[in-house]
């Protein structure tokens, strides 16, 4: 049974997803999207390829999830920066 990081399954999932996104980000800059496989991303995130399928069904879904995550983070920062302005 794998260890749960963060005390809860939700925290563990968030931690692992962050590791996956960080690995994807680094590999995208290094090699580009077309040359990546889920196995490459899993290895860079420190997990098995089969474990990746608990988080995403395929590379395209991972890219969409990553784009949504980055967009949400940007919009949050933008909202915080604009909040003091009229």
mmCIF file with all atom_site columns, C-alpha atoms in Angstrom:
data_model
loop_
_atom_site.group_PDB
_atom_site.id
_atom_site.type_symbol
_atom_site.label_atom_id
_atom_site.label_alt_id
_atom_site.label_comp_id
_atom_site.label_asym_id
_atom_site.label_entity_id
_atom_site.label_seq_id
_atom_site.pdbx_PDB_ins_code
_atom_site.Cartn_x
_atom_site.Cartn_y
_atom_site.Cartn_z
_atom_site.occupancy
_atom_site.B_iso_or_equiv
_atom_site.pdbx_formal_charge
_atom_site.auth_seq_id
_atom_site.auth_comp_id
_atom_site.auth_asym_id
_atom_site.auth_atom_id
_atom_site.pdbx_PDB_model_num
ATOM 1  C CA . UNK A 1 1  ? 0.000   0.000  0.000   1.00 0.00 ? 1  UNK A CA 1
ATOM 2  C CA . UNK A 1 2  ? 1.516   3.364  -0.979  1.00 0.00 ? 2  UNK A CA 1
ATOM 3  C CA . UNK A 1 3  ? 2.136   5.959  1.698   1.00 0.00 ? 3  UNK A CA 1
ATOM 4  C CA . UNK A 1 4  ? -0.279  8.892  1.886   1.00 0.00 ? 4  UNK A CA 1
ATOM 5  C CA . UNK A 1 5  ? 1.591   12.199 1.954   1.00 0.00 ? 5  UNK A CA 1
ATOM 6  C CA . UNK A 1 6  ? -0.069  15.076 3.779   1.00 0.00 ? 6  UNK A CA 1
ATOM 7  C CA . UNK A 1 7  ? -2.301  13.140 6.131   1.00 0.00 ? 7  UNK A CA 1
ATOM 8  C CA . UNK A 1 8  ? -5.392  12.932 3.900   1.00 0.00 ? 8  UNK A CA 1
ATOM 9  C CA . UNK A 1 9  ? -6.088  11.487 0.485   1.00 0.00 ? 9  UNK A CA 1
ATOM 10 C CA . UNK A 1 10 ? -7.012  14.964 -0.798  1.00 0.00 ? 10 UNK A CA 1
ATOM 11 C CA . UNK A 1 11 ? -3.701  16.408 0.409   1.00 0.00 ? 11 UNK A CA 1
ATOM 12 C CA . UNK A 1 12 ? -1.830  13.446 -1.052  1.00 0.00 ? 12 UNK A CA 1
ATOM 13 C CA . UNK A 1 13 ? -3.567  13.878 -4.410  1.00 0.00 ? 13 UNK A CA 1
ATOM 14 C CA . UNK A 1 14 ? -2.811  17.619 -4.424  1.00 0.00 ? 14 UNK A CA 1
ATOM 15 C CA . UNK A 1 15 ? 0.858   16.985 -3.583  1.00 0.00 ? 15 UNK A CA 1
ATOM 16 C CA . UNK A 1 16 ? 1.213   14.347 -6.282  1.00 0.00 ? 16 UNK A CA 1
ATOM 17 C CA . UNK A 1 17 ? -0.594  16.473 -8.861  1.00 0.00 ? 17 UNK A CA 1
ATOM 18 C CA . UNK A 1 18 ? 1.804   19.338 -8.080  1.00 0.00 ? 18 UNK A CA 1
ATOM 19 C CA . UNK A 1 19 ? 4.758   16.996 -8.673  1.00 0.00 ? 19 UNK A CA 1
ATOM 20 C CA . UNK A 1 20 ? 3.253   15.861 -11.981 1.00 0.00 ? 20 UNK A CA 1
ATOM 21 C CA . UNK A 1 21 ? 2.658   19.451 -13.117 1.00 0.00 ? 21 UNK A CA 1
ATOM 22 C CA . UNK A 1 22 ? 6.203   20.464 -12.134 1.00 0.00 ? 22 UNK A CA 1
ATOM 23 C CA . UNK A 1 23 ? 7.622   17.530 -14.087 1.00 0.00 ? 23 UNK A CA 1
ATOM 24 C CA . UNK A 1 24 ? 5.461   18.357 -17.097 1.00 0.00 ? 24 UNK A CA 1
ATOM 25 C CA . UNK A 1 25 ? 6.497   22.022 -16.973 1.00 0.00 ? 25 UNK A CA 1
ATOM 26 C CA . UNK A 1 26 ? 10.196  21.164 -16.857 1.00 0.00 ? 26 UNK A CA 1
ATOM 27 C CA . UNK A 1 27 ? 9.963   18.596 -19.651 1.00 0.00 ? 27 UNK A CA 1
ATOM 28 C CA . UNK A 1 28 ? 7.879   20.892 -21.856 1.00 0.00 ? 28 UNK A CA 1
ATOM 29 C CA . UNK A 1 29 ? 10.591  23.542 -21.706 1.00 0.00 ? 29 UNK A CA 1
ATOM 30 C CA . UNK A 1 30 ? 13.350  20.992 -22.152 1.00 0.00 ? 30 UNK A CA 1
ATOM 31 C CA . UNK A 1 31 ? 11.955  18.750 -24.885 1.00 0.00 ? 31 UNK A CA 1
ATOM 32 C CA . UNK A 1 32 ? 8.607   20.035 -26.142 1.00 0.00 ? 32 UNK A CA 1
ATOM 33 C CA . UNK A 1 33 ? 5.195   18.387 -26.008 1.00 0.00 ? 33 UNK A CA 1
ATOM 34 C CA . UNK A 1 34 ? 5.439   16.049 -28.992 1.00 0.00 ? 34 UNK A CA 1
ATOM 35 C CA . UNK A 1 35 ? 8.482   14.193 -27.683 1.00 0.00 ? 35 UNK A CA 1
ATOM 36 C CA . UNK A 1 36 ? 6.971   13.504 -24.244 1.00 0.00 ? 36 UNK A CA 1
ATOM 37 C CA . UNK A 1 37 ? 5.251   10.371 -23.037 1.00 0.00 ? 37 UNK A CA 1
ATOM 38 C CA . UNK A 1 38 ? 3.351   9.768  -19.812 1.00 0.00 ? 38 UNK A CA 1
ATOM 39 C CA . UNK A 1 39 ? 6.177   7.437  -18.825 1.00 0.00 ? 39 UNK A CA 1
ATOM 40 C CA . UNK A 1 40 ? 8.681   10.313 -19.177 1.00 0.00 ? 40 UNK A CA 1
ATOM 41 C CA . UNK A 1 41 ? 6.535   12.593 -17.052 1.00 0.00 ? 41 UNK A CA 1
ATOM 42 C CA . UNK A 1 42 ? 5.922   9.894  -14.440 1.00 0.00 ? 42 UNK A CA 1
ATOM 43 C CA . UNK A 1 43 ? 9.639   9.195  -14.149 1.00 0.00 ? 43 UNK A CA 1
ATOM 44 C CA . UNK A 1 44 ? 10.423  12.901 -13.745 1.00 0.00 ? 44 UNK A CA 1
ATOM 45 C CA . UNK A 1 45 ? 7.700   13.136 -11.076 1.00 0.00 ? 45 UNK A CA 1
ATOM 46 C CA . UNK A 1 46 ? 9.149   10.152 -9.207  1.00 0.00 ? 46 UNK A CA 1
ATOM 47 C CA . UNK A 1 47 ? 6.280   7.777  -9.810  1.00 0.00 ? 47 UNK A CA 1
ATOM 48 C CA . UNK A 1 48 ? 5.467   4.771  -11.953 1.00 0.00 ? 48 UNK A CA 1
ATOM 49 C CA . UNK A 1 49 ? 3.807   5.079  -15.347 1.00 0.00 ? 49 UNK A CA 1
ATOM 50 C CA . UNK A 1 50 ? 0.867   3.008  -14.171 1.00 0.00 ? 50 UNK A CA 1
ATOM 51 C CA . UNK A 1 51 ? 0.357   5.318  -11.167 1.00 0.00 ? 51 UNK A CA 1
ATOM 52 C CA . UNK A 1 52 ? -0.031  8.230  -13.616 1.00 0.00 ? 52 UNK A CA 1
ATOM 53 C CA . UNK A 1 53 ? -3.271  6.678  -14.830 1.00 0.00 ? 53 UNK A CA 1
ATOM 54 C CA . UNK A 1 54 ? -4.798  7.319  -11.388 1.00 0.00 ? 54 UNK A CA 1
ATOM 55 C CA . UNK A 1 55 ? -4.423  11.020 -12.164 1.00 0.00 ? 55 UNK A CA 1
ATOM 56 C CA . UNK A 1 56 ? -4.873  11.348 -15.939 1.00 0.00 ? 56 UNK A CA 1
ATOM 57 C CA . UNK A 1 57 ? -6.037  8.969  -18.681 1.00 0.00 ? 57 UNK A CA 1
ATOM 58 C CA . UNK A 1 58 ? -3.658  10.295 -21.344 1.00 0.00 ? 58 UNK A CA 1
ATOM 59 C CA . UNK A 1 59 ? -1.124  12.970 -22.253 1.00 0.00 ? 59 UNK A CA 1
ATOM 60 C CA . UNK A 1 60 ? -3.729  15.255 -23.810 1.00 0.00 ? 60 UNK A CA 1
ATOM 61 C CA . UNK A 1 61 ? -5.835  15.252 -20.634 1.00 0.00 ? 61 UNK A CA 1
ATOM 62 C CA . UNK A 1 62 ? -2.749  16.061 -18.606 1.00 0.00 ? 62 UNK A CA 1
ATOM 63 C CA . UNK A 1 63 ? -1.994  19.047 -20.811 1.00 0.00 ? 63 UNK A CA 1
ATOM 64 C CA . UNK A 1 64 ? -5.569  20.338 -20.437 1.00 0.00 ? 64 UNK A CA 1
ATOM 65 C CA . UNK A 1 65 ? -5.470  19.877 -16.638 1.00 0.00 ? 65 UNK A CA 1
ATOM 66 C CA . UNK A 1 66 ? -2.107  21.663 -16.485 1.00 0.00 ? 66 UNK A CA 1
ATOM 67 C CA . UNK A 1 67 ? -3.390  24.558 -18.614 1.00 0.00 ? 67 UNK A CA 1
ATOM 68 C CA . UNK A 1 68 ? -6.473  24.890 -16.397 1.00 0.00 ? 68 UNK A CA 1
ATOM 69 C CA . UNK A 1 69 ? -4.310  24.856 -13.267 1.00 0.00 ? 69 UNK A CA 1
ATOM 70 C CA . UNK A 1 70 ? -1.949  27.514 -14.616 1.00 0.00 ? 70 UNK A CA 1
ATOM 71 C CA . UNK A 1 71 ? -4.839  29.677 -15.848 1.00 0.00 ? 71 UNK A CA 1
ATOM 72 C CA . UNK A 1 72 ? -6.611  29.471 -12.486 1.00 0.00 ? 72 UNK A CA 1
ATOM 73 C CA . UNK A 1 73 ? -3.393  30.393 -10.665 1.00 0.00 ? 73 UNK A CA 1
ATOM 74 C CA . UNK A 1 74 ? -2.824  33.358 -12.989 1.00 0.00 ? 74 UNK A CA 1
ATOM 75 C CA . UNK A 1 75 ? -6.402  34.601 -12.558 1.00 0.00 ? 75 UNK A CA 1
ATOM 76 C CA . UNK A 1 76 ? -6.095  34.339 -8.776  1.00 0.00 ? 76 UNK A CA 1
ATOM 77 C CA . UNK A 1 77 ? -2.889  36.396 -8.801  1.00 0.00 ? 77 UNK A CA 1
ATOM 78 C CA . UNK A 1 78 ? -4.438  38.916 -11.193 1.00 0.00 ? 78 UNK A CA 1
ATOM 79 C CA . UNK A 1 79 ? -7.532  39.275 -9.005  1.00 0.00 ? 79 UNK A CA 1
ATOM 80 C CA . UNK A 1 80 ? -5.367  39.835 -5.920  1.00 0.00 ? 80 UNK A CA 1
ATOM 81 C CA . UNK A 1 81 ? -3.292  42.456 -7.751  1.00 0.00 ? 81 UNK A CA 1
ATOM 82 C CA . UNK A 1 82 ? -6.361  44.301 -9.034  1.00 0.00 ? 82 UNK A CA 1
ATOM 83 C CA . UNK A 1 83 ? -8.397  44.118 -5.828  1.00 0.00 ? 83 UNK A CA 1
ATOM 84 C CA . UNK A 1 84 ? -7.009  47.396 -4.368  1.00 0.00 ? 84 UNK A CA 1
ATOM 85 C CA . UNK A 1 85 ? -7.893  49.312 -7.549  1.00 0.00 ? 85 UNK A CA 1
ATOM 86 C CA . UNK A 1 86 ? -11.253 50.807 -8.429  1.00 0.00 ? 86 UNK A CA 1
#
